[in-house]
PDB file of C-alpha atoms in Angstrom:
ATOM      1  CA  UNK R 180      93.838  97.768  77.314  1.00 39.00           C
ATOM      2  CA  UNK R 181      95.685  95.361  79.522  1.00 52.00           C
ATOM      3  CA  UNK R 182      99.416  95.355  80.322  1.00 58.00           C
ATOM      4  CA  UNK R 183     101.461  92.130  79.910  1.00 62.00           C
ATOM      5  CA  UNK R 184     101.972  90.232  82.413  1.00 80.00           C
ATOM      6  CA  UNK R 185     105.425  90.471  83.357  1.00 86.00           C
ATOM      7  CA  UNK R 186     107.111  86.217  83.749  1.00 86.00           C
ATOM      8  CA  UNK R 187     110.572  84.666  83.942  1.00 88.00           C
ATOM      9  CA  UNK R 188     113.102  86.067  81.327  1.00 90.00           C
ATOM     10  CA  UNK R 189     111.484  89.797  81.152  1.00 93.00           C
ATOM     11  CA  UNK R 190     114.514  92.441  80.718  1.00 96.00           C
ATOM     12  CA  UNK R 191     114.522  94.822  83.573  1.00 97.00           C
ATOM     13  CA  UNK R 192     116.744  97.685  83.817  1.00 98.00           C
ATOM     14  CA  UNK R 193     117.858 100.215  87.037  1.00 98.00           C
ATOM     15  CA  UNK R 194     118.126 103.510  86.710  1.00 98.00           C
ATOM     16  CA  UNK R 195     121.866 103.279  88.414  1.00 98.00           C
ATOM     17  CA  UNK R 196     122.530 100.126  86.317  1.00 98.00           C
ATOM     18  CA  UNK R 197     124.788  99.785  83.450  1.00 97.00           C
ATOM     19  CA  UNK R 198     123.300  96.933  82.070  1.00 98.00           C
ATOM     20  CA  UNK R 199     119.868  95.462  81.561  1.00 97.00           C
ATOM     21  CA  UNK R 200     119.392  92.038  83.591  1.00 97.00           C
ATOM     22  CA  UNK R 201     117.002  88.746  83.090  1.00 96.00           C
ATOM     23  CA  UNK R 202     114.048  88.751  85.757  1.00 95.00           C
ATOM     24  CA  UNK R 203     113.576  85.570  86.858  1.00 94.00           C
ATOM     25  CA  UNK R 204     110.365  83.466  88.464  1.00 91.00           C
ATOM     26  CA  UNK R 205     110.996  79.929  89.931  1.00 87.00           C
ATOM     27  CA  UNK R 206     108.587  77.761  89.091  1.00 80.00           C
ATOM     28  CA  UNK R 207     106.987  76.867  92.947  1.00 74.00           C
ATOM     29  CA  UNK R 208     103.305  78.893  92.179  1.00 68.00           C
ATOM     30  CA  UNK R 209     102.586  77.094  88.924  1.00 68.00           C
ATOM     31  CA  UNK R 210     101.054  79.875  86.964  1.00 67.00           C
ATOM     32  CA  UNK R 211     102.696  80.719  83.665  1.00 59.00           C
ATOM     33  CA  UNK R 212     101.973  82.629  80.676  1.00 62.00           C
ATOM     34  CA  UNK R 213     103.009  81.596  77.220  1.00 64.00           C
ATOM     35  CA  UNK R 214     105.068  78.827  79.145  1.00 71.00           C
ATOM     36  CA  UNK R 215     107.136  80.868  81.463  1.00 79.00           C
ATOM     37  CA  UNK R 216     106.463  81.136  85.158  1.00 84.00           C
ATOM     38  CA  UNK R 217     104.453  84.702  85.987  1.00 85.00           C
ATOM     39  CA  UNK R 218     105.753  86.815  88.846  1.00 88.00           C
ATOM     40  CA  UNK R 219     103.714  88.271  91.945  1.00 91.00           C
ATOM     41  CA  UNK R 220     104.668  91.609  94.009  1.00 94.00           C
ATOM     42  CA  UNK R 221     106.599  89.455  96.025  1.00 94.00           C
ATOM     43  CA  UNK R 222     109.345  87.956  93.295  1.00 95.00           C
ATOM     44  CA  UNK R 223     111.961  90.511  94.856  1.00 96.00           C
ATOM     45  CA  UNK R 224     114.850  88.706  95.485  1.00 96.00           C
ATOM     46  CA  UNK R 225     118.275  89.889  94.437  1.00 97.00           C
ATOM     47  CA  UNK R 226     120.336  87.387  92.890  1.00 95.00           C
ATOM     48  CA  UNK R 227     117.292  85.143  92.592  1.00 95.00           C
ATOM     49  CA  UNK R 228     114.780  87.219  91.247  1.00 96.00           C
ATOM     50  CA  UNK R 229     116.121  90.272  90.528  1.00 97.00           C
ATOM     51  CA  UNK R 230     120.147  89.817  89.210  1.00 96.00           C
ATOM     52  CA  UNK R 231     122.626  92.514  88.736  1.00 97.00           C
ATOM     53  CA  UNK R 232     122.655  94.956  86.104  1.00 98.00           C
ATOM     54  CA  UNK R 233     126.265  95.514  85.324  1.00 97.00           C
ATOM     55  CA  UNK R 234     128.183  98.274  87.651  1.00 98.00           C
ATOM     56  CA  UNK R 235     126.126 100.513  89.661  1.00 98.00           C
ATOM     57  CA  UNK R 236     126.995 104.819  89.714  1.00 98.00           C
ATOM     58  CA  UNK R 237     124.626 105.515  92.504  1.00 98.00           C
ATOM     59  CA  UNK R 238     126.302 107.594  95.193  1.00 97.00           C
ATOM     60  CA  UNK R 239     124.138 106.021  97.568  1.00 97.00           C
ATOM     61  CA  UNK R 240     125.711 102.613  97.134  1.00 98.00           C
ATOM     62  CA  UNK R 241     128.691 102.529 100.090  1.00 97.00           C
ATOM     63  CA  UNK R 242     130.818 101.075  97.769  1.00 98.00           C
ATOM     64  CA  UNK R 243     130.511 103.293  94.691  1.00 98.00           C
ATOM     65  CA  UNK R 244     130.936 105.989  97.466  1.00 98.00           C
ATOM     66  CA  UNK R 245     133.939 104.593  98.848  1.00 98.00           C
ATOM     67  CA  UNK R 246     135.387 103.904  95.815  1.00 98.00           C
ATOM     68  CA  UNK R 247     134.475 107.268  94.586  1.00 98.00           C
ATOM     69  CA  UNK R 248     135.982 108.947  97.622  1.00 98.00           C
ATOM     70  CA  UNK R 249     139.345 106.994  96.549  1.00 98.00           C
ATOM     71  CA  UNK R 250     139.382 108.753  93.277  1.00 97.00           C
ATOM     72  CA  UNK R 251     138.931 112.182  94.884  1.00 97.00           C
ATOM     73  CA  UNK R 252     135.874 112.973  93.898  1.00 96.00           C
ATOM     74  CA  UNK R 253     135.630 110.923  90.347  1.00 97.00           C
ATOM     75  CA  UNK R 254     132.286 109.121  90.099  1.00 97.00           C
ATOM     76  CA  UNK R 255     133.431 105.327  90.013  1.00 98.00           C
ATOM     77  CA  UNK R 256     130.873 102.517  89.281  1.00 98.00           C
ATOM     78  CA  UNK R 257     131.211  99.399  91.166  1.00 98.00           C
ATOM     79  CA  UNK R 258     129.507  95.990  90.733  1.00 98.00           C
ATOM     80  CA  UNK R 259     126.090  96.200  91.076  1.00 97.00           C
ATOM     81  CA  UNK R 260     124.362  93.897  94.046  1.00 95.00           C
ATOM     82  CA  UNK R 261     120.835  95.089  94.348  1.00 96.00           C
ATOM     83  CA  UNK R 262     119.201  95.813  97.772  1.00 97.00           C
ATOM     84  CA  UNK R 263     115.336  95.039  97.521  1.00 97.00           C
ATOM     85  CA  UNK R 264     114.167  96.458 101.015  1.00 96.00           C
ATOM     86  CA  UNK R 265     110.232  96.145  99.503  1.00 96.00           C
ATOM     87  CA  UNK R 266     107.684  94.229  97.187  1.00 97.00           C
ATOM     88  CA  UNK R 267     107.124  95.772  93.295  1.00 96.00           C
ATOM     89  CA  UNK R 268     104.379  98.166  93.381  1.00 94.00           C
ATOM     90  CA  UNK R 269     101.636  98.363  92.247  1.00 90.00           C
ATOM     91  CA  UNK R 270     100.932  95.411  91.487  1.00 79.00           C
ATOM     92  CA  UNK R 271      97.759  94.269  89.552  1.00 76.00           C
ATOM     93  CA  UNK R 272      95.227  93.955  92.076  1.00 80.00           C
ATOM     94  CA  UNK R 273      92.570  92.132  90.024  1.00 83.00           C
ATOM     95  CA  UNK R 274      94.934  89.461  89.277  1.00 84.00           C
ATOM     96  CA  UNK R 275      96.560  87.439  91.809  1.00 85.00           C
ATOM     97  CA  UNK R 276      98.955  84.617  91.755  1.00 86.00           C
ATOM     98  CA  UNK R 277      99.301  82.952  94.947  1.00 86.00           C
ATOM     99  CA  UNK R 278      96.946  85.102  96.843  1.00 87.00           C
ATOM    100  CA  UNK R 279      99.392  88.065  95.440  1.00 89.00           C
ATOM    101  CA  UNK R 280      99.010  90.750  93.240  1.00 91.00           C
ATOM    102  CA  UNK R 281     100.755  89.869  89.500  1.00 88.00           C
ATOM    103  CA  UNK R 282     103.453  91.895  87.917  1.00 89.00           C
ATOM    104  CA  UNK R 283     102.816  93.705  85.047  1.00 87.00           C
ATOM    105  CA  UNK R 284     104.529  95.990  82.900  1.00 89.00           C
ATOM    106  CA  UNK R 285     103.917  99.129  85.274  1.00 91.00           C
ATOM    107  CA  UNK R 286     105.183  98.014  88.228  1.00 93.00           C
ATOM    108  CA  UNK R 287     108.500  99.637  89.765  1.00 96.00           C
ATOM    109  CA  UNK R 288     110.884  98.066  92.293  1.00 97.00           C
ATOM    110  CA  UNK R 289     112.911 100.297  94.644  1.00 97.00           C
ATOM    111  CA  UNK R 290     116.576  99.133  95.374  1.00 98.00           C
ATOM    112  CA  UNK R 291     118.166 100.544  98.989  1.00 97.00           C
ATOM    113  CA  UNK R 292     121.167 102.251  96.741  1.00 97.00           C
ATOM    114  CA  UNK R 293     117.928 105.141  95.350  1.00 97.00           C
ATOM    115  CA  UNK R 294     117.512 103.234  92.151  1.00 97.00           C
ATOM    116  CA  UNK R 295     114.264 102.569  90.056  1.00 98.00           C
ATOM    117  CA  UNK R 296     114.099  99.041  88.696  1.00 98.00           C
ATOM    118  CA  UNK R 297     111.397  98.966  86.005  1.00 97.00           C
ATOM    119  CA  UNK R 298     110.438  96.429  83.149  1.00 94.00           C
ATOM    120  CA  UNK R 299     112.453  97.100  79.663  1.00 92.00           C
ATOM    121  CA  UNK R 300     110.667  94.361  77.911  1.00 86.00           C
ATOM    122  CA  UNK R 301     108.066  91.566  79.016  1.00 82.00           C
ATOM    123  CA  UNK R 302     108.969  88.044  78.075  1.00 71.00           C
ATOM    124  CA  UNK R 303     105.555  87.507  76.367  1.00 67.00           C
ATOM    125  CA  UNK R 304     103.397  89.984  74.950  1.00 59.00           C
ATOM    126  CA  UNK R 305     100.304  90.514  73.949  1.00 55.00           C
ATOM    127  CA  UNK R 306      99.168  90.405  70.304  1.00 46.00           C
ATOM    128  CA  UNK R 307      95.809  90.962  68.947  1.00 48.00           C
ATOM    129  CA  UNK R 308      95.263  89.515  65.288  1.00 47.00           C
ATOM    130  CA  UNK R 309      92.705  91.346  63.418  1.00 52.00           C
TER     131      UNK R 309
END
């Protein structure tokens, strides 16, 4: 059984996120499944790929740090801005889109701040009609 593919308007969702966030794909390798434009490993921008997921409580973010610090010691979330040092992974080798392996519902992006950014919910899926 195949994984969805994952395209512009999936829900993804950080560990150290408060929020789940749209994924999105611009439209510039013309591939698209059930009209929305499909993502590669390389669809890892923040802001315009990846966008914020509310207030981030990772410790390793400097500003949750500092701003924890402030309040002696009390965990304080601060805006999230991811930090994408690296392409999703795995990837789905056997597909590609632009000479680059496709997203699909597996796949994990790191961000710098030691969160886990992972796929809550594809934007198409896959139905099979008896």
């Amino acid at each position: 059984m195949s994984t969805p593919d994952v395209t512009s308007t999936a829900i993804l969702q950080c560990s150290f996120g408060a929020a789940p966030a749209p994924f999105n794909v611009l439209p510039v390798n013309r591939v698209s499944a059930c009209n929305f434009p499909s993502g590669n490993i390389m669809d890892n921008v923040p802001i315009v790929n990846i966008t914020p997921f509310g207030m981030c409580s990772s410790a390793a973010n400097p500003t949750v740090a500092a701003a924890t610090a402030a309040a002696l010691g009390v965990l304080t979330p601060m805006p999230c801005l991811p930090v994408i040092p690296a392409p999703w992974i795995p990837g789905t080798p056997t597909v590609t889109i632009a000479s680059l392996p496709a997203l699909d519902t597996n796949c994990k992006l790191m961000c710098a701040w030691a969160g886990v950014i992972t796929v809550n919910q594809p934007a198409q899926m896959t139905v099979t009609v008896p």
